[in-house]
Coordinates of C-alpha atoms in Angstrom, one line a residue:
X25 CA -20.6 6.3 12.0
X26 CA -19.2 3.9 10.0
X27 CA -19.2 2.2 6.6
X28 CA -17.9 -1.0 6.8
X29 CA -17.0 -2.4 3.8
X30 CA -15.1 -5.4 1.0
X31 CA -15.0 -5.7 -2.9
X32 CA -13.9 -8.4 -5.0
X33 CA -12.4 -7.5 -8.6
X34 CA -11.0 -8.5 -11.8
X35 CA -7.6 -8.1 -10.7
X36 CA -5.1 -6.3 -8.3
X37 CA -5.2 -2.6 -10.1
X38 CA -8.0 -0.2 -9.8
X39 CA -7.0 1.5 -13.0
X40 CA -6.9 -1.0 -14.9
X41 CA -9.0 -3.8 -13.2
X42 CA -13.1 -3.5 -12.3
X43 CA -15.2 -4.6 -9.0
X44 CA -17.3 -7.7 -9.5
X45 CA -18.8 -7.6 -6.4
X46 CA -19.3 -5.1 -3.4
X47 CA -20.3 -5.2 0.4
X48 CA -21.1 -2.3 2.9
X49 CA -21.9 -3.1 6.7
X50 CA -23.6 0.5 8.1
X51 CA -22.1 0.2 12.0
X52 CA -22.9 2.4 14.5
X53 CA -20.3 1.2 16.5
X54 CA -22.6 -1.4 18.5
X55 CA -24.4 -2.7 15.8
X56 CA -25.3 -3.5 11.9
X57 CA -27.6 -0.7 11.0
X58 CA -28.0 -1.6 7.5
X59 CA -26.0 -3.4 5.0
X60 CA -25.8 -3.4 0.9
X61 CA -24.4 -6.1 -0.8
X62 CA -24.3 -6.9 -4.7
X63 CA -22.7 -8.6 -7.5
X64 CA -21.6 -6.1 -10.0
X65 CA -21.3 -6.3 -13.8
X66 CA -17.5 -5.4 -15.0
X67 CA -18.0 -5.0 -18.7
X68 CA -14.9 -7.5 -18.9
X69 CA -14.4 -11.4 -18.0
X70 CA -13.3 -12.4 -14.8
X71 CA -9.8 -14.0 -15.3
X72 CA -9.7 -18.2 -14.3
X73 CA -7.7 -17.5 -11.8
X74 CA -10.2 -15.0 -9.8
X75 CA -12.8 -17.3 -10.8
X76 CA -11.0 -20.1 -8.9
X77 CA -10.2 -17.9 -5.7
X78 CA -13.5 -16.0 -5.6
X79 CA -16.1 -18.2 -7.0
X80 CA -17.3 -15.4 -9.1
X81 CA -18.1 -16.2 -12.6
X82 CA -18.8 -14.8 -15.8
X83 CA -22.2 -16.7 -15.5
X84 CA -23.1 -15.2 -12.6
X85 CA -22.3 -11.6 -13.8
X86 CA -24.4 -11.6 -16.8
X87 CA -27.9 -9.9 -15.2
X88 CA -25.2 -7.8 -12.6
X89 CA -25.9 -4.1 -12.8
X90 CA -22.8 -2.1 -14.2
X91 CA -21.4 -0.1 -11.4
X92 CA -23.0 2.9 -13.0
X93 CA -26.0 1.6 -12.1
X94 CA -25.4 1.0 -7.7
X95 CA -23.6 4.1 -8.0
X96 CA -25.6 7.0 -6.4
X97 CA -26.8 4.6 -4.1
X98 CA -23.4 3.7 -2.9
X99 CA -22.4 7.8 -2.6
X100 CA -25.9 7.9 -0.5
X101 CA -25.1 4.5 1.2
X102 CA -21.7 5.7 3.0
X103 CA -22.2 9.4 3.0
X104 CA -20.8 10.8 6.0
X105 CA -19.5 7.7 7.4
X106 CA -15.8 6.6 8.1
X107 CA -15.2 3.6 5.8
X108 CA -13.6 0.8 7.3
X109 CA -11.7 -2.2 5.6
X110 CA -9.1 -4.9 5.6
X111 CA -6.1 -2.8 3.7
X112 CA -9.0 -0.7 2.7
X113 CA -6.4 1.7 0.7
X114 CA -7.1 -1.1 -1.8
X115 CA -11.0 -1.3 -1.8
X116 CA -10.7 2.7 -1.7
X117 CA -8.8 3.1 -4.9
X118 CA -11.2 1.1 -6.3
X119 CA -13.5 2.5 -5.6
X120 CA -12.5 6.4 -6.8
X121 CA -11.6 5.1 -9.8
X122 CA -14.9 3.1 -10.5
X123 CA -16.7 7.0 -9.4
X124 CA -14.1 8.8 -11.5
X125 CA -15.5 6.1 -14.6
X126 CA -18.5 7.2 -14.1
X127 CA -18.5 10.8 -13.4
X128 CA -18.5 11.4 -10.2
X129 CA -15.8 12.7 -7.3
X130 CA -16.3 10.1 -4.9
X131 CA -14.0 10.7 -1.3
X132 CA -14.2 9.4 2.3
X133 CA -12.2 9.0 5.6
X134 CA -10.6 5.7 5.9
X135 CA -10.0 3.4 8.9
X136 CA -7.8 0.7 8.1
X137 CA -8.3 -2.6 10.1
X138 CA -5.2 -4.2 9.1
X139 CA -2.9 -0.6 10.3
X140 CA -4.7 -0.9 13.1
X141 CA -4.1 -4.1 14.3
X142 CA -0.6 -3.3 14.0
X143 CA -0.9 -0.7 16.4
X144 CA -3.6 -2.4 19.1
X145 CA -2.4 -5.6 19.4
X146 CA 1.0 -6.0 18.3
X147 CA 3.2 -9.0 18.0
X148 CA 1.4 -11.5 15.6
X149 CA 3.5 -13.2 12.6
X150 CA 0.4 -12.0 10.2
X151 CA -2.2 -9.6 9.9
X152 CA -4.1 -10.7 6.9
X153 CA -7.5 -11.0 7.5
X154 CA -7.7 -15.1 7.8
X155 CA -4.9 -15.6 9.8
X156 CA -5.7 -12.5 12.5
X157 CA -8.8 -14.1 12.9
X158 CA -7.9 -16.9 13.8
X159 CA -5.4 -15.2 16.0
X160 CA -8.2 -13.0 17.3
X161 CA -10.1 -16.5 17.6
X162 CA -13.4 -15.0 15.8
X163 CA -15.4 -17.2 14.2
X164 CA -16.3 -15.2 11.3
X165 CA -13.4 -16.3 8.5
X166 CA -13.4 -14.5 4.9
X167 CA -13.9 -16.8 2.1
X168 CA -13.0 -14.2 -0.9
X169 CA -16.4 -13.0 -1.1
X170 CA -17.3 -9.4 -0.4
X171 CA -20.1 -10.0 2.5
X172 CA -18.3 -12.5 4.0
X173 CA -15.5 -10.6 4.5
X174 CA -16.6 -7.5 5.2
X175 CA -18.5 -9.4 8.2
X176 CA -14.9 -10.4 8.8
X177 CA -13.3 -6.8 9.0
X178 CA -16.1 -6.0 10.9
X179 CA -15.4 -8.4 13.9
X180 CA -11.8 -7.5 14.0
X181 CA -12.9 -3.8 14.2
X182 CA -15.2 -4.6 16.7
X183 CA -12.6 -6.6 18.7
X184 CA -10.0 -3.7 18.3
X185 CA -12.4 -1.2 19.9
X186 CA -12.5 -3.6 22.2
X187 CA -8.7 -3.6 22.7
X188 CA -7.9 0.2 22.1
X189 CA -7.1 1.2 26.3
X190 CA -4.9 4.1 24.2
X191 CA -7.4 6.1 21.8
X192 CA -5.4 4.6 18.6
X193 CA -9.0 4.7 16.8
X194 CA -9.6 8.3 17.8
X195 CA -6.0 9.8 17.5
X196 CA -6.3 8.2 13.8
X197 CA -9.6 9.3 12.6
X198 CA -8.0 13.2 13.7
X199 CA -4.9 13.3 12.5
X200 CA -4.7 14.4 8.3
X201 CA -1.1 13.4 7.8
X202 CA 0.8 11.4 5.4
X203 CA 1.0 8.0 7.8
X204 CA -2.4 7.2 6.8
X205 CA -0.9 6.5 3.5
X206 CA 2.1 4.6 4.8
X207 CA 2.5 1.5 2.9
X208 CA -0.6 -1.6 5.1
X209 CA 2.5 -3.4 6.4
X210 CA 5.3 -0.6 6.9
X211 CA 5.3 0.2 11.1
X212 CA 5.3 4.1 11.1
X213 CA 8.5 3.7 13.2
X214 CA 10.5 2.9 10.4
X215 CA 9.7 6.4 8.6
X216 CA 9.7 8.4 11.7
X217 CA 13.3 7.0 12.9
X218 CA 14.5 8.6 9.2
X219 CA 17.1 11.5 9.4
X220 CA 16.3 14.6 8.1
X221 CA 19.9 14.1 6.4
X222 CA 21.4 13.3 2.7
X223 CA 21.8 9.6 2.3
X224 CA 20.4 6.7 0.6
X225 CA 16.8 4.9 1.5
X226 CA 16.0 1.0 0.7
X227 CA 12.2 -0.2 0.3
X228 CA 12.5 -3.9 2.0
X229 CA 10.1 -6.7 1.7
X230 CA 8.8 -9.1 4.6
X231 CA 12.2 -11.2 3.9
X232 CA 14.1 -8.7 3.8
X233 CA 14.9 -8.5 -0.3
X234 CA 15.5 -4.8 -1.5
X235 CA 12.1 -3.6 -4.0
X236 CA 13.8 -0.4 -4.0
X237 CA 16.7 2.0 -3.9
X238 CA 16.9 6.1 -3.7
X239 CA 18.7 8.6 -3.1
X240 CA 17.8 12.2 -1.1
X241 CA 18.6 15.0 0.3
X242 CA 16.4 14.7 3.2
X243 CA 15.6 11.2 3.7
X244 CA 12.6 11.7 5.8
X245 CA 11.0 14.2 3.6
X246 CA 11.5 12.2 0.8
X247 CA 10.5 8.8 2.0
X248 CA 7.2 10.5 2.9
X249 CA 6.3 12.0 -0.2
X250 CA 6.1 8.1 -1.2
X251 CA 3.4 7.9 0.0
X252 CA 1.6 11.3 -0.2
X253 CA -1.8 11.3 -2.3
X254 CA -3.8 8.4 -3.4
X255 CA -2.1 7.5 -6.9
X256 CA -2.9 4.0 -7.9
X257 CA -0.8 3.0 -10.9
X258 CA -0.1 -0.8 -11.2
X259 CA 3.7 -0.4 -10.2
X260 CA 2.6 2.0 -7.2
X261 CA -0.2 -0.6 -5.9
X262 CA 2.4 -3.4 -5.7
X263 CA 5.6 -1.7 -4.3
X264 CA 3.4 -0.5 -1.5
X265 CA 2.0 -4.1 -1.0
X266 CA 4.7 -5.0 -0.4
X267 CA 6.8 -2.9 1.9
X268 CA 7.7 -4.0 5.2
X269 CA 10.4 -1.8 6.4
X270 CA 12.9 0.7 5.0
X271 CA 16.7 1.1 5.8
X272 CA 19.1 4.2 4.9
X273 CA 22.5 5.0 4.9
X274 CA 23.7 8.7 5.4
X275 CA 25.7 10.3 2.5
X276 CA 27.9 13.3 3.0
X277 CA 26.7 14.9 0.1
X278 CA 24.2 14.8 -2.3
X279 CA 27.3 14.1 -4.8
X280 CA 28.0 10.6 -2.6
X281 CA 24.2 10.1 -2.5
X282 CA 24.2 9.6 -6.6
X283 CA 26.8 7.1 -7.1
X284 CA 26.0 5.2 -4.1
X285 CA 22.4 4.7 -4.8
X286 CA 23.6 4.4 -8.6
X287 CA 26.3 1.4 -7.3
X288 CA 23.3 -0.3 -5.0
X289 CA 21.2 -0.8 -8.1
X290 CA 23.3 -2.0 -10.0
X291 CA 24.6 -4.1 -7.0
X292 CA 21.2 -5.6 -6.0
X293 CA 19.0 -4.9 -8.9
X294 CA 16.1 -4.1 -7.2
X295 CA 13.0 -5.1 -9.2
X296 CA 11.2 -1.5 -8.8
X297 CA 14.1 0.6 -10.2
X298 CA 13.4 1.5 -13.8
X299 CA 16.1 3.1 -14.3
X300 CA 20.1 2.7 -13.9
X301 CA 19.8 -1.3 -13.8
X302 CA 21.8 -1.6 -17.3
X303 CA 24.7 0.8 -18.3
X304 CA 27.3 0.7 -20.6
X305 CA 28.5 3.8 -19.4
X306 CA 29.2 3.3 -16.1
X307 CA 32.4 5.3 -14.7
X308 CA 34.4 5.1 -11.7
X309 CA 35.9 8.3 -9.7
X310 CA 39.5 7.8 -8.8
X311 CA 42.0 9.7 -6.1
X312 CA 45.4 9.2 -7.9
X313 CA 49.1 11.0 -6.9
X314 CA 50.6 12.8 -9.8
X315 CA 54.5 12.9 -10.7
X316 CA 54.6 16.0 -8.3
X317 CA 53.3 14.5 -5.7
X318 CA 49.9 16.8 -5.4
X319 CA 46.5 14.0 -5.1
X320 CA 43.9 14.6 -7.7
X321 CA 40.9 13.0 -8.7
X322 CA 39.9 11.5 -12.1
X323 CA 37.0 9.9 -14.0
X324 CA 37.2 6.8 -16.2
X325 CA 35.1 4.4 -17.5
X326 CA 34.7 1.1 -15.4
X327 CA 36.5 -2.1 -17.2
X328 CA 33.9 -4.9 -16.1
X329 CA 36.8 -6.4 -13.5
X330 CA 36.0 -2.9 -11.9
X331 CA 32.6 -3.6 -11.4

């Protein structure tokens, strides 16, 4: 059975950020069995900005109950059921961390509506819930509020069930692997054509700017364990938001590897390297012929012409 299901928040990170409002749809796969919806108190304003796009106020979270409060009846509420959401990896995290707040291990399989569109029914520009349904041409449209949406999502799943002649919804609620963490908008074909080789890997956004550069000595191993476990820090959240596709160049050796992913940062300064942007230490490896004529190889500090 499922749990189908949409929060609104404070802001875009579950560790830092708290739900204002939650939504669960109980579907048995026909039908809406039950459904729990409330606004919830986050012991913090709600910034103008979410005001303006949710219609949630400060106002109308006063006589809220803290989540502490709709807690136990949440665990009861989708106990045993698969939760399903729009991108629900961000609802999810959310969600744990509100349960970790307060206490209490809180976990649950996850069906994704917005991976699996992807996979069903391929070949639209966008996938975010407003535009696929009116792609889908389903009536029910999310206005940034929980029930509403989740009556959304639920449509959509209903119409992908529908759609699924290939068992997509099955073959994903058996598998336990690491492509149910894949970034919402990364195709699994772009980590599964990865070598199992040395070279460099770029994270790409939907216009095809670089959010990221590494380095590995097995690319496909590596690129994965991006996106093993359900960390949610603030810089995590938003690089895997935004990833739509990832691009590698094989190395020789891991030696290569390091100064070309050391040369690409500092070539295209991608916003979610840290480290390696700035450098005023930054040394070039030369092949040179000595007076004997015998090649060698030298190290010397880069002269900004060099760069």
């Amino acid at each position: 059975m499922y749990a189908v299901i949409d929060i609104e928040t404070t802001g875009n990170h579950a560790l830092h950020h708290r739900i204002t409002e939650i939504a669960i749809l109980n579907f048995d796969g026909e039908k809406i069995t039950d459904r729990f919806s409330t606004l919830i108190h986050p012991k913090s304003g709600v910034p103008y900005f979410i005001s303006e796009l949710t219609g949630i106020t400060d106002e109308m979270l006063q006589n809220a109950p803290a989540f502490e409060e709709v807690a136990a009846h949440i665990d009861l509420f989708t106990r045993d059921r698969v939760l399903v959401g729009h991108n629900v990896h961000f609802d999810y995290s959310f969600l744990k961390q509100a349960f970790q707040n307060a206490g209490t291990h809180f976990q649950r399989k996850t069906l994704c509506t917005l991976r699996l569109s992807r996979k069903i029914v391929p070949g639209f520009q966008s996938y975010a819930l407003g535009n696929l349904c009116r792609s889908l041409k389903i009536s029910q449209r999310p206005v940034h509020r929980a029930e509403s949406d989740a009556l959304a999502a639920l449509e959509v799943f209903r119409y992908l069930q529908r759609s699924d002649k290939n068992g997509v919804i099955e073959t994903s609620l058996k598998k336990r692997n690491t492509e149910f963490n894949y970034p919402p908008h990364l195709p699994k074909e772009s980590v599964r054509q990865l070598p199992e080789a040395t070279g460099v890997y770029y994270f790409l956004d939907a216009q095809g700017k670089i959010l990221y550069v590494g380095k590995a000595k097995n690319l496909k191993h590596r690129v994965n364990s991006h996106f093993a476990g359900n960390a949610s820090t603030r810089v995590r959240t938003k690089l895997m938001n935004h990833i739509h596709q990832v691009n590698f160049q094989l190395c020789g050796n891991e030696l290569v590897s390091m100064l070309m992913e050391s040369a690409e940062i500092k070539k295209h300064f991608p916003p979610f390297n840290v480290t390696q942007k700035i450098s005023d230490t930054n040394y070039g490896l030369y092949c040179y012929e000595d007076g004997n004529g015998y090649h060698r190889f030298g190290i010397k500090k880069l002269k900004t012409l060099d760069r």
